[in-house]
mmCIF file with all atom_site columns, C-alpha atoms in Angstrom:
data_model
loop_
_atom_site.group_PDB
_atom_site.id
_atom_site.type_symbol
_atom_site.label_atom_id
_atom_site.label_alt_id
_atom_site.label_comp_id
_atom_site.label_asym_id
_atom_site.label_entity_id
_atom_site.label_seq_id
_atom_site.pdbx_PDB_ins_code
_atom_site.Cartn_x
_atom_site.Cartn_y
_atom_site.Cartn_z
_atom_site.occupancy
_atom_site.B_iso_or_equiv
_atom_site.pdbx_formal_charge
_atom_site.auth_seq_id
_atom_site.auth_comp_id
_atom_site.auth_asym_id
_atom_site.auth_atom_id
_atom_site.pdbx_PDB_model_num
ATOM 1   C CA . MET A 1 1   ? 52.613 -9.466  14.236 1.00 59.00 ? 24  MET A CA 1
ATOM 2   C CA . ASN A 1 2   ? 52.170 -5.712  14.030 1.00 59.00 ? 25  ASN A CA 1
ATOM 3   C CA . ASN A 1 3   ? 48.602 -5.979  15.299 1.00 72.00 ? 26  ASN A CA 1
ATOM 4   C CA . LEU A 1 4   ? 49.978 -7.027  18.694 1.00 80.00 ? 27  LEU A CA 1
ATOM 5   C CA . LEU A 1 5   ? 51.119 -3.428  19.155 1.00 73.00 ? 28  LEU A CA 1
ATOM 6   C CA . ALA A 1 6   ? 47.418 -2.561  19.339 1.00 74.00 ? 29  ALA A CA 1
ATOM 7   C CA . ASP A 1 7   ? 47.533 -4.162  22.783 1.00 83.00 ? 30  ASP A CA 1
ATOM 8   C CA . PRO A 1 8   ? 48.674 -1.387  25.167 1.00 86.00 ? 31  PRO A CA 1
ATOM 9   C CA . TRP A 1 9   ? 50.138 -3.989  27.530 1.00 92.00 ? 32  TRP A CA 1
ATOM 10  C CA . PHE A 1 10  ? 52.428 -5.525  24.907 1.00 94.00 ? 33  PHE A CA 1
ATOM 11  C CA . ALA A 1 11  ? 53.315 -2.138  23.445 1.00 91.00 ? 34  ALA A CA 1
ATOM 12  C CA . SER A 1 12  ? 54.444 -0.962  26.911 1.00 93.00 ? 35  SER A CA 1
ATOM 13  C CA . LEU A 1 13  ? 57.111 -3.675  27.181 1.00 95.00 ? 36  LEU A CA 1
ATOM 14  C CA . PRO A 1 14  ? 60.745 -2.827  26.412 1.00 95.00 ? 37  PRO A CA 1
ATOM 15  C CA . MET A 1 15  ? 61.722 -3.660  22.855 1.00 94.00 ? 38  MET A CA 1
ATOM 16  C CA . ALA A 1 16  ? 64.125 -6.364  24.085 1.00 95.00 ? 39  ALA A CA 1
ATOM 17  C CA . ASP A 1 17  ? 61.329 -8.190  25.914 1.00 96.00 ? 40  ASP A CA 1
ATOM 18  C CA . ARG A 1 18  ? 58.994 -7.970  22.915 1.00 95.00 ? 41  ARG A CA 1
ATOM 19  C CA . LYS A 1 19  ? 61.610 -9.316  20.513 1.00 94.00 ? 42  LYS A CA 1
ATOM 20  C CA . PHE A 1 20  ? 62.496 -12.161 22.857 1.00 96.00 ? 43  PHE A CA 1
ATOM 21  C CA . MET A 1 21  ? 58.850 -13.134 23.295 1.00 96.00 ? 44  MET A CA 1
ATOM 22  C CA . LEU A 1 22  ? 58.096 -13.137 19.572 1.00 94.00 ? 45  LEU A CA 1
ATOM 23  C CA . ALA A 1 23  ? 61.253 -15.084 18.779 1.00 96.00 ? 46  ALA A CA 1
ATOM 24  C CA . SER A 1 24  ? 60.378 -17.699 21.428 1.00 97.00 ? 47  SER A CA 1
ATOM 25  C CA . CYS A 1 25  ? 56.723 -18.200 20.470 1.00 96.00 ? 48  CYS A CA 1
ATOM 26  C CA . GLU A 1 26  ? 55.238 -21.006 18.413 1.00 96.00 ? 49  GLU A CA 1
ATOM 27  C CA . HIS A 1 27  ? 52.247 -20.613 16.095 1.00 96.00 ? 50  HIS A CA 1
ATOM 28  C CA . LEU A 1 28  ? 48.972 -22.422 16.705 1.00 97.00 ? 51  LEU A CA 1
ATOM 29  C CA . ARG A 1 29  ? 45.754 -22.481 14.681 1.00 97.00 ? 52  ARG A CA 1
ATOM 30  C CA . LEU A 1 30  ? 42.315 -23.593 15.858 1.00 97.00 ? 53  LEU A CA 1
ATOM 31  C CA . ARG A 1 31  ? 39.147 -24.369 13.942 1.00 97.00 ? 54  ARG A CA 1
ATOM 32  C CA . PRO A 1 32  ? 35.749 -23.051 15.071 1.00 93.00 ? 55  PRO A CA 1
ATOM 33  C CA . GLY A 1 33  ? 34.585 -25.044 18.074 1.00 94.00 ? 56  GLY A CA 1
ATOM 34  C CA . GLU A 1 34  ? 38.070 -26.400 18.847 1.00 97.00 ? 57  GLU A CA 1
ATOM 35  C CA . MET A 1 35  ? 39.235 -25.973 22.439 1.00 97.00 ? 58  MET A CA 1
ATOM 36  C CA . LEU A 1 36  ? 42.530 -24.357 23.366 1.00 97.00 ? 59  LEU A CA 1
ATOM 37  C CA . PHE A 1 37  ? 42.303 -25.701 26.914 1.00 97.00 ? 60  PHE A CA 1
ATOM 38  C CA . ARG A 1 38  ? 39.724 -27.098 29.319 1.00 95.00 ? 61  ARG A CA 1
ATOM 39  C CA . GLN A 1 39  ? 38.915 -26.418 32.926 1.00 94.00 ? 62  GLN A CA 1
ATOM 40  C CA . GLY A 1 40  ? 41.282 -28.550 35.016 1.00 95.00 ? 63  GLY A CA 1
ATOM 41  C CA . ASP A 1 41  ? 44.070 -28.678 32.410 1.00 97.00 ? 64  ASP A CA 1
ATOM 42  C CA . GLN A 1 42  ? 47.604 -27.969 33.524 1.00 96.00 ? 65  GLN A CA 1
ATOM 43  C CA . PRO A 1 43  ? 48.982 -24.676 32.137 1.00 95.00 ? 66  PRO A CA 1
ATOM 44  C CA . SER A 1 44  ? 50.634 -25.180 28.762 1.00 94.00 ? 67  SER A CA 1
ATOM 45  C CA . GLY A 1 45  ? 51.448 -21.632 27.701 1.00 97.00 ? 68  GLY A CA 1
ATOM 46  C CA . PHE A 1 46  ? 50.992 -17.865 27.695 1.00 98.00 ? 69  PHE A CA 1
ATOM 47  C CA . TYR A 1 47  ? 48.986 -16.931 24.617 1.00 97.00 ? 70  TYR A CA 1
ATOM 48  C CA . ALA A 1 48  ? 48.650 -14.052 22.192 1.00 96.00 ? 71  ALA A CA 1
ATOM 49  C CA . LEU A 1 49  ? 45.503 -14.018 20.066 1.00 94.00 ? 72  LEU A CA 1
ATOM 50  C CA . LEU A 1 50  ? 46.557 -12.839 16.598 1.00 93.00 ? 73  LEU A CA 1
ATOM 51  C CA . SER A 1 51  ? 43.253 -13.277 14.763 1.00 89.00 ? 74  SER A CA 1
ATOM 52  C CA . GLY A 1 52  ? 39.769 -14.614 15.365 1.00 88.00 ? 75  GLY A CA 1
ATOM 53  C CA . SER A 1 53  ? 37.883 -14.770 18.667 1.00 86.00 ? 76  SER A CA 1
ATOM 54  C CA . LEU A 1 54  ? 37.771 -17.054 21.698 1.00 91.00 ? 77  LEU A CA 1
ATOM 55  C CA . LYS A 1 55  ? 35.099 -17.751 24.294 1.00 90.00 ? 78  LYS A CA 1
ATOM 56  C CA . MET A 1 56  ? 36.090 -18.193 27.935 1.00 91.00 ? 79  MET A CA 1
ATOM 57  C CA . SER A 1 57  ? 33.456 -20.184 29.808 1.00 91.00 ? 80  SER A CA 1
ATOM 58  C CA . THR A 1 58  ? 32.826 -22.728 32.532 1.00 90.00 ? 81  THR A CA 1
ATOM 59  C CA . LEU A 1 59  ? 30.278 -25.490 33.120 1.00 85.00 ? 82  LEU A CA 1
ATOM 60  C CA . SER A 1 60  ? 28.372 -26.303 36.292 1.00 79.00 ? 83  SER A CA 1
ATOM 61  C CA . ALA A 1 61  ? 27.969 -29.877 37.516 1.00 79.00 ? 84  ALA A CA 1
ATOM 62  C CA . GLU A 1 62  ? 24.524 -29.845 35.872 1.00 81.00 ? 85  GLU A CA 1
ATOM 63  C CA . GLY A 1 63  ? 26.011 -28.854 32.526 1.00 80.00 ? 86  GLY A CA 1
ATOM 64  C CA . ARG A 1 64  ? 24.934 -25.197 32.566 1.00 80.00 ? 87  ARG A CA 1
ATOM 65  C CA . GLU A 1 65  ? 27.383 -22.911 30.800 1.00 82.00 ? 88  GLU A CA 1
ATOM 66  C CA . ALA A 1 66  ? 28.526 -19.587 32.233 1.00 82.00 ? 89  ALA A CA 1
ATOM 67  C CA . ILE A 1 67  ? 30.283 -17.355 29.711 1.00 82.00 ? 90  ILE A CA 1
ATOM 68  C CA . LEU A 1 68  ? 32.986 -15.242 31.320 1.00 83.00 ? 91  LEU A CA 1
ATOM 69  C CA . ILE A 1 69  ? 34.310 -13.142 28.456 1.00 83.00 ? 92  ILE A CA 1
ATOM 70  C CA . PHE A 1 70  ? 35.080 -13.091 24.747 1.00 83.00 ? 93  PHE A CA 1
ATOM 71  C CA . LEU A 1 71  ? 38.614 -12.367 23.555 1.00 86.00 ? 94  LEU A CA 1
ATOM 72  C CA . GLU A 1 72  ? 39.470 -10.641 20.288 1.00 80.00 ? 95  GLU A CA 1
ATOM 73  C CA . ALA A 1 73  ? 42.758 -10.207 18.421 1.00 83.00 ? 96  ALA A CA 1
ATOM 74  C CA . ALA A 1 74  ? 45.749 -8.400  19.976 1.00 84.00 ? 97  ALA A CA 1
ATOM 75  C CA . THR A 1 75  ? 45.195 -9.879  23.442 1.00 89.00 ? 98  THR A CA 1
ATOM 76  C CA . TRP A 1 76  ? 47.622 -11.778 25.686 1.00 95.00 ? 99  TRP A CA 1
ATOM 77  C CA . PHE A 1 77  ? 46.116 -14.191 28.216 1.00 96.00 ? 100 PHE A CA 1
ATOM 78  C CA . GLY A 1 78  ? 46.699 -17.342 30.262 1.00 96.00 ? 101 GLY A CA 1
ATOM 79  C CA . GLU A 1 79  ? 49.168 -15.934 32.777 1.00 96.00 ? 102 GLU A CA 1
ATOM 80  C CA . ILE A 1 80  ? 47.392 -16.805 36.051 1.00 95.00 ? 103 ILE A CA 1
ATOM 81  C CA . SER A 1 81  ? 47.883 -20.593 35.954 1.00 96.00 ? 104 SER A CA 1
ATOM 82  C CA . LEU A 1 82  ? 51.531 -20.062 34.993 1.00 96.00 ? 105 LEU A CA 1
ATOM 83  C CA . ILE A 1 83  ? 52.043 -17.900 38.073 1.00 96.00 ? 106 ILE A CA 1
ATOM 84  C CA . ASP A 1 84  ? 50.299 -20.055 40.704 1.00 95.00 ? 107 ASP A CA 1
ATOM 85  C CA . ASP A 1 85  ? 50.981 -23.361 38.876 1.00 94.00 ? 108 ASP A CA 1
ATOM 86  C CA . LEU A 1 86  ? 47.380 -24.482 39.359 1.00 96.00 ? 109 LEU A CA 1
ATOM 87  C CA . PRO A 1 87  ? 45.006 -25.973 36.752 1.00 96.00 ? 110 PRO A CA 1
ATOM 88  C CA . ARG A 1 88  ? 42.992 -23.839 34.358 1.00 96.00 ? 111 ARG A CA 1
ATOM 89  C CA . THR A 1 89  ? 39.762 -22.566 35.887 1.00 93.00 ? 112 THR A CA 1
ATOM 90  C CA . HIS A 1 90  ? 37.738 -22.349 32.660 1.00 94.00 ? 113 HIS A CA 1
ATOM 91  C CA . ASP A 1 91  ? 37.426 -23.530 29.069 1.00 96.00 ? 114 ASP A CA 1
ATOM 92  C CA . ALA A 1 92  ? 38.812 -21.600 26.095 1.00 96.00 ? 115 ALA A CA 1
ATOM 93  C CA . THR A 1 93  ? 36.971 -22.343 22.837 1.00 95.00 ? 116 THR A CA 1
ATOM 94  C CA . ALA A 1 94  ? 37.502 -20.928 19.351 1.00 94.00 ? 117 ALA A CA 1
ATOM 95  C CA . LEU A 1 95  ? 34.442 -19.174 17.980 1.00 88.00 ? 118 LEU A CA 1
ATOM 96  C CA . THR A 1 96  ? 36.044 -18.611 14.563 1.00 88.00 ? 119 THR A CA 1
ATOM 97  C CA . GLU A 1 97  ? 39.226 -19.619 12.815 1.00 94.00 ? 120 GLU A CA 1
ATOM 98  C CA . VAL A 1 98  ? 41.878 -18.611 15.333 1.00 95.00 ? 121 VAL A CA 1
ATOM 99  C CA . GLU A 1 99  ? 45.593 -17.924 15.062 1.00 96.00 ? 122 GLU A CA 1
ATOM 100 C CA . LEU A 1 100 ? 47.647 -17.762 18.248 1.00 96.00 ? 123 LEU A CA 1
ATOM 101 C CA . LEU A 1 101 ? 51.180 -17.363 19.487 1.00 96.00 ? 124 LEU A CA 1
ATOM 102 C CA . VAL A 1 102 ? 52.154 -19.692 22.328 1.00 97.00 ? 125 VAL A CA 1
ATOM 103 C CA . LEU A 1 103 ? 54.924 -18.871 24.789 1.00 97.00 ? 126 LEU A CA 1
ATOM 104 C CA . ALA A 1 104 ? 56.015 -22.059 26.586 1.00 97.00 ? 127 ALA A CA 1
ATOM 105 C CA . PRO A 1 105 ? 55.744 -22.139 30.411 1.00 97.00 ? 128 PRO A CA 1
ATOM 106 C CA . GLN A 1 106 ? 59.508 -22.360 30.904 1.00 97.00 ? 129 GLN A CA 1
ATOM 107 C CA . VAL A 1 107 ? 60.043 -19.296 28.699 1.00 97.00 ? 130 VAL A CA 1
ATOM 108 C CA . PHE A 1 108 ? 57.353 -17.376 30.586 1.00 98.00 ? 131 PHE A CA 1
ATOM 109 C CA . ARG A 1 109 ? 59.004 -18.236 33.891 1.00 96.00 ? 132 ARG A CA 1
ATOM 110 C CA . SER A 1 110 ? 62.395 -17.140 32.611 1.00 96.00 ? 133 SER A CA 1
ATOM 111 C CA . LEU A 1 111 ? 60.882 -13.820 31.536 1.00 97.00 ? 134 LEU A CA 1
ATOM 112 C CA . MET A 1 112 ? 59.423 -13.391 35.020 1.00 97.00 ? 135 MET A CA 1
ATOM 113 C CA . GLN A 1 113 ? 63.022 -13.088 36.237 1.00 97.00 ? 136 GLN A CA 1
ATOM 114 C CA . ARG A 1 114 ? 63.221 -9.790  34.323 1.00 97.00 ? 137 ARG A CA 1
ATOM 115 C CA . ASN A 1 115 ? 61.933 -6.865  36.370 1.00 97.00 ? 138 ASN A CA 1
ATOM 116 C CA . SER A 1 116 ? 60.464 -5.178  33.301 1.00 96.00 ? 139 SER A CA 1
ATOM 117 C CA . PHE A 1 117 ? 58.344 -8.210  32.361 1.00 97.00 ? 140 PHE A CA 1
ATOM 118 C CA . ALA A 1 118 ? 57.361 -9.093  35.934 1.00 97.00 ? 141 ALA A CA 1
ATOM 119 C CA . ASN A 1 119 ? 56.212 -5.498  36.530 1.00 97.00 ? 142 ASN A CA 1
ATOM 120 C CA . ALA A 1 120 ? 54.196 -5.588  33.321 1.00 97.00 ? 143 ALA A CA 1
ATOM 121 C CA . ILE A 1 121 ? 52.489 -8.838  34.365 1.00 97.00 ? 144 ILE A CA 1
ATOM 122 C CA . THR A 1 122 ? 51.728 -7.281  37.750 1.00 97.00 ? 145 THR A CA 1
ATOM 123 C CA . ARG A 1 123 ? 50.040 -4.328  36.024 1.00 95.00 ? 146 ARG A CA 1
ATOM 124 C CA . MET A 1 124 ? 48.062 -6.730  33.831 1.00 94.00 ? 147 MET A CA 1
ATOM 125 C CA . LEU A 1 125 ? 46.827 -8.652  36.875 1.00 94.00 ? 148 LEU A CA 1
ATOM 126 C CA . ALA A 1 126 ? 46.007 -5.461  38.763 1.00 94.00 ? 149 ALA A CA 1
ATOM 127 C CA . LYS A 1 127 ? 43.857 -4.254  35.867 1.00 87.00 ? 150 LYS A CA 1
ATOM 128 C CA . ARG A 1 128 ? 42.009 -7.553  35.691 1.00 87.00 ? 151 ARG A CA 1
ATOM 129 C CA . ILE A 1 129 ? 41.441 -7.642  39.455 1.00 90.00 ? 152 ILE A CA 1
ATOM 130 C CA . ARG A 1 130 ? 39.928 -4.150  39.299 1.00 86.00 ? 153 ARG A CA 1
ATOM 131 C CA . LEU A 1 131 ? 37.591 -5.315  36.551 1.00 79.00 ? 154 LEU A CA 1
ATOM 132 C CA . LEU A 1 132 ? 36.624 -8.360  38.621 1.00 81.00 ? 155 LEU A CA 1
ATOM 133 C CA . TYR A 1 133 ? 35.885 -6.193  41.664 1.00 84.00 ? 156 TYR A CA 1
ATOM 134 C CA . GLY A 1 134 ? 33.721 -4.023  39.435 1.00 78.00 ? 157 GLY A CA 1
ATOM 135 C CA . ILE A 1 135 ? 31.690 -7.044  38.323 1.00 77.00 ? 158 ILE A CA 1
ATOM 136 C CA . VAL A 1 136 ? 31.201 -8.165  41.950 1.00 79.00 ? 159 VAL A CA 1
ATOM 137 C CA . GLU A 1 137 ? 30.156 -4.645  42.923 1.00 78.00 ? 160 GLU A CA 1
ATOM 138 C CA . ASP A 1 138 ? 27.720 -4.481  40.028 1.00 73.00 ? 161 ASP A CA 1
ATOM 139 C CA . ALA A 1 139 ? 26.052 -7.742  41.044 1.00 73.00 ? 162 ALA A CA 1
ATOM 140 C CA . GLY A 1 140 ? 25.471 -6.546  44.595 1.00 75.00 ? 163 GLY A CA 1
ATOM 141 C CA . LEU A 1 141 ? 24.894 -2.809  44.294 1.00 78.00 ? 164 LEU A CA 1
ATOM 142 C CA . ARG A 1 142 ? 24.124 -1.704  40.744 1.00 80.00 ? 165 ARG A CA 1
ATOM 143 C CA . SER A 1 143 ? 20.859 -1.524  38.879 1.00 87.00 ? 166 SER A CA 1
ATOM 144 C CA . VAL A 1 144 ? 20.217 -3.890  35.975 1.00 90.00 ? 167 VAL A CA 1
ATOM 145 C CA . ARG A 1 145 ? 20.875 -1.037  33.521 1.00 91.00 ? 168 ARG A CA 1
ATOM 146 C CA . ALA A 1 146 ? 24.232 -0.191  35.093 1.00 89.00 ? 169 ALA A CA 1
ATOM 147 C CA . ARG A 1 147 ? 25.236 -3.869  35.132 1.00 89.00 ? 170 ARG A CA 1
ATOM 148 C CA . VAL A 1 148 ? 24.565 -4.176  31.406 1.00 92.00 ? 171 VAL A CA 1
ATOM 149 C CA . ALA A 1 149 ? 26.443 -0.941  30.683 1.00 92.00 ? 172 ALA A CA 1
ATOM 150 C CA . ARG A 1 150 ? 29.451 -1.991  32.770 1.00 88.00 ? 173 ARG A CA 1
ATOM 151 C CA . ARG A 1 151 ? 29.643 -5.401  31.100 1.00 88.00 ? 174 ARG A CA 1
ATOM 152 C CA . LEU A 1 152 ? 29.534 -3.814  27.638 1.00 91.00 ? 175 LEU A CA 1
ATOM 153 C CA . LEU A 1 153 ? 32.388 -1.518  28.655 1.00 88.00 ? 176 LEU A CA 1
ATOM 154 C CA . LEU A 1 154 ? 34.351 -4.510  29.932 1.00 83.00 ? 177 LEU A CA 1
ATOM 155 C CA . LEU A 1 155 ? 33.848 -6.384  26.669 1.00 84.00 ? 178 LEU A CA 1
ATOM 156 C CA . ALA A 1 156 ? 34.781 -3.260  24.709 1.00 86.00 ? 179 ALA A CA 1
ATOM 157 C CA . GLU A 1 157 ? 38.230 -3.258  26.335 1.00 80.00 ? 180 GLU A CA 1
ATOM 158 C CA . VAL A 1 158 ? 39.190 -6.480  24.550 1.00 74.00 ? 181 VAL A CA 1
ATOM 159 C CA . ALA A 1 159 ? 37.147 -5.976  21.371 1.00 77.00 ? 182 ALA A CA 1
ATOM 160 C CA . ASN A 1 160 ? 38.331 -4.981  17.916 1.00 77.00 ? 183 ASN A CA 1
ATOM 161 C CA . ARG A 1 161 ? 37.844 -1.357  16.918 1.00 83.00 ? 184 ARG A CA 1
ATOM 162 C CA . GLN A 1 162 ? 36.726 0.145   13.647 1.00 83.00 ? 185 GLN A CA 1
ATOM 163 C CA . GLN A 1 163 ? 38.434 3.062   11.910 1.00 84.00 ? 186 GLN A CA 1
ATOM 164 C CA . ASP A 1 164 ? 36.098 5.464   13.728 1.00 86.00 ? 187 ASP A CA 1
ATOM 165 C CA . GLY A 1 165 ? 37.317 4.064   17.060 1.00 86.00 ? 188 GLY A CA 1
ATOM 166 C CA . HIS A 1 166 ? 34.054 2.335   17.953 1.00 90.00 ? 189 HIS A CA 1
ATOM 167 C CA . ALA A 1 167 ? 34.440 -1.031  19.686 1.00 90.00 ? 190 ALA A CA 1
ATOM 168 C CA . VAL A 1 168 ? 32.508 -3.909  18.125 1.00 90.00 ? 191 VAL A CA 1
ATOM 169 C CA . VAL A 1 169 ? 31.689 -6.557  20.731 1.00 88.00 ? 192 VAL A CA 1
ATOM 170 C CA . PRO A 1 170 ? 31.208 -10.013 19.159 1.00 84.00 ? 193 PRO A CA 1
ATOM 171 C CA . VAL A 1 171 ? 28.443 -11.234 21.445 1.00 86.00 ? 194 VAL A CA 1
ATOM 172 C CA . THR A 1 172 ? 24.892 -12.422 20.871 1.00 87.00 ? 195 THR A CA 1
ATOM 173 C CA . GLN A 1 173 ? 22.136 -11.233 23.154 1.00 90.00 ? 196 GLN A CA 1
ATOM 174 C CA . GLU A 1 174 ? 21.693 -14.810 24.409 1.00 86.00 ? 197 GLU A CA 1
ATOM 175 C CA . ALA A 1 175 ? 25.361 -15.037 25.366 1.00 85.00 ? 198 ALA A CA 1
ATOM 176 C CA . LEU A 1 176 ? 25.364 -11.605 27.014 1.00 89.00 ? 199 LEU A CA 1
ATOM 177 C CA . ALA A 1 177 ? 22.282 -12.532 29.056 1.00 89.00 ? 200 ALA A CA 1
ATOM 178 C CA . MET A 1 178 ? 24.092 -15.682 30.218 1.00 81.00 ? 201 MET A CA 1
ATOM 179 C CA . MET A 1 179 ? 27.134 -13.653 31.219 1.00 82.00 ? 202 MET A CA 1
ATOM 180 C CA . LEU A 1 180 ? 24.972 -11.327 33.295 1.00 85.00 ? 203 LEU A CA 1
ATOM 181 C CA . GLY A 1 181 ? 22.737 -14.008 34.786 1.00 79.00 ? 204 GLY A CA 1
ATOM 182 C CA . MET A 1 182 ? 19.510 -12.414 33.554 1.00 86.00 ? 205 MET A CA 1
ATOM 183 C CA . THR A 1 183 ? 16.740 -13.334 31.147 1.00 88.00 ? 206 THR A CA 1
ATOM 184 C CA . ARG A 1 184 ? 16.943 -12.469 27.465 1.00 90.00 ? 207 ARG A CA 1
ATOM 185 C CA . GLN A 1 185 ? 13.785 -10.367 27.851 1.00 92.00 ? 208 GLN A CA 1
ATOM 186 C CA . THR A 1 186 ? 15.313 -8.252  30.636 1.00 94.00 ? 209 THR A CA 1
ATOM 187 C CA . LEU A 1 187 ? 18.497 -7.715  28.633 1.00 94.00 ? 210 LEU A CA 1
ATOM 188 C CA . SER A 1 188 ? 16.592 -6.823  25.444 1.00 94.00 ? 211 SER A CA 1
ATOM 189 C CA . LYS A 1 189 ? 14.704 -4.101  27.313 1.00 94.00 ? 212 LYS A CA 1
ATOM 190 C CA . GLU A 1 190 ? 17.962 -2.476  28.449 1.00 95.00 ? 213 GLU A CA 1
ATOM 191 C CA . LEU A 1 191 ? 19.603 -2.801  25.049 1.00 95.00 ? 214 LEU A CA 1
ATOM 192 C CA . ARG A 1 192 ? 16.613 -1.095  23.412 1.00 94.00 ? 215 ARG A CA 1
ATOM 193 C CA . PHE A 1 193 ? 17.050 1.790   25.860 1.00 95.00 ? 216 PHE A CA 1
ATOM 194 C CA . PHE A 1 194 ? 20.741 2.090   24.962 1.00 95.00 ? 217 PHE A CA 1
ATOM 195 C CA . LYS A 1 195 ? 19.921 1.926   21.252 1.00 95.00 ? 218 LYS A CA 1
ATOM 196 C CA . GLN A 1 196 ? 17.247 4.637   21.465 1.00 94.00 ? 219 GLN A CA 1
ATOM 197 C CA . ASP A 1 197 ? 19.695 6.895   23.315 1.00 93.00 ? 220 ASP A CA 1
ATOM 198 C CA . GLY A 1 198 ? 22.353 6.359   20.644 1.00 94.00 ? 221 GLY A CA 1
ATOM 199 C CA . LEU A 1 199 ? 24.767 4.513   22.912 1.00 94.00 ? 222 LEU A CA 1
ATOM 200 C CA . ILE A 1 200 ? 24.937 1.292   20.884 1.00 95.00 ? 223 ILE A CA 1
ATOM 201 C CA . ARG A 1 201 ? 24.050 -0.178  17.506 1.00 94.00 ? 224 ARG A CA 1
ATOM 202 C CA . LEU A 1 202 ? 22.708 -3.734  17.360 1.00 93.00 ? 225 LEU A CA 1
ATOM 203 C CA . ALA A 1 203 ? 23.571 -6.217  14.606 1.00 89.00 ? 226 ALA A CA 1
ATOM 204 C CA . TYR A 1 204 ? 23.401 -9.973  14.270 1.00 86.00 ? 227 TYR A CA 1
ATOM 205 C CA . GLY A 1 205 ? 25.902 -11.532 16.668 1.00 86.00 ? 228 GLY A CA 1
ATOM 206 C CA . LYS A 1 206 ? 27.526 -8.263  17.697 1.00 90.00 ? 229 LYS A CA 1
ATOM 207 C CA . ILE A 1 207 ? 27.000 -4.929  19.447 1.00 94.00 ? 230 ILE A CA 1
ATOM 208 C CA . GLU A 1 208 ? 28.735 -1.745  18.327 1.00 95.00 ? 231 GLU A CA 1
ATOM 209 C CA . ILE A 1 209 ? 29.527 0.667   21.158 1.00 94.00 ? 232 ILE A CA 1
ATOM 210 C CA . LEU A 1 210 ? 28.850 4.197   19.892 1.00 94.00 ? 233 LEU A CA 1
ATOM 211 C CA . SER A 1 211 ? 29.551 6.111   23.113 1.00 93.00 ? 234 SER A CA 1
ATOM 212 C CA . GLU A 1 212 ? 31.692 4.563   25.826 1.00 91.00 ? 235 GLU A CA 1
ATOM 213 C CA . SER A 1 213 ? 31.728 7.856   27.723 1.00 91.00 ? 236 SER A CA 1
ATOM 214 C CA . LYS A 1 214 ? 27.932 7.931   27.967 1.00 90.00 ? 237 LYS A CA 1
ATOM 215 C CA . LEU A 1 215 ? 27.797 4.314   29.054 1.00 90.00 ? 238 LEU A CA 1
ATOM 216 C CA . SER A 1 216 ? 30.382 5.081   31.726 1.00 88.00 ? 239 SER A CA 1
ATOM 217 C CA . ALA A 1 217 ? 28.436 8.135   32.901 1.00 87.00 ? 240 ALA A CA 1
ATOM 218 C CA . LEU A 1 218 ? 25.292 6.036   33.097 1.00 81.00 ? 241 LEU A CA 1
ATOM 219 C CA . CYS A 1 219 ? 27.122 3.537   35.317 1.00 77.00 ? 242 CYS A CA 1
ATOM 220 C CA . ASP A 1 220 ? 28.174 6.315   37.695 1.00 70.00 ? 243 ASP A CA 1
ATOM 221 C CA . LYS A 1 221 ? 24.655 7.743   37.784 1.00 63.00 ? 244 LYS A CA 1
ATOM 222 C CA . GLU A 1 222 ? 22.991 4.392   38.363 1.00 61.00 ? 245 GLU A CA 1
#
């Protein structure tokens, strides 16, 4: 459970709220490829990812997949459908063996009666809305290079970090190209530029971010 304190959002909660949440949660394990929920499902919980990684995606009517984001350990998610009481808008699929904590909807709603928890959820949503606005802005105004840099920074926010502080994003180049709506060839060209400039290190199925500050500066410049 201690790894949940790596999540700044959870760590910012009052101790009483954290203890109540952990005491009220149930454990859940998923195998690779198993789905936590599907688009259209009714909300069944507020989740904490303890270990492993999840893919958030959606399918078009023609069966084309759009990957939204990958989630790594020490991340809470699933709050939106519990707030507006509407069905899930995407699929959540385990990429590896996954261990989760599940906070039941009725417990989540009782916590929302506490000002401390409700304010924390508001801050969480505000942060995610800002990120969403950034993605929309990138699509309309930014260069391809800046779009790739911004998406890597977004993925780095929910990625695991090594002892040196570098974020390791568990994403293949094919998946990242799908997320950005560009060809693999276009993405590879930009990633080679980042690699040559020492901003990233490429490995099979993952990208290590070596300099988030330089990627951020590149976004501002572009």
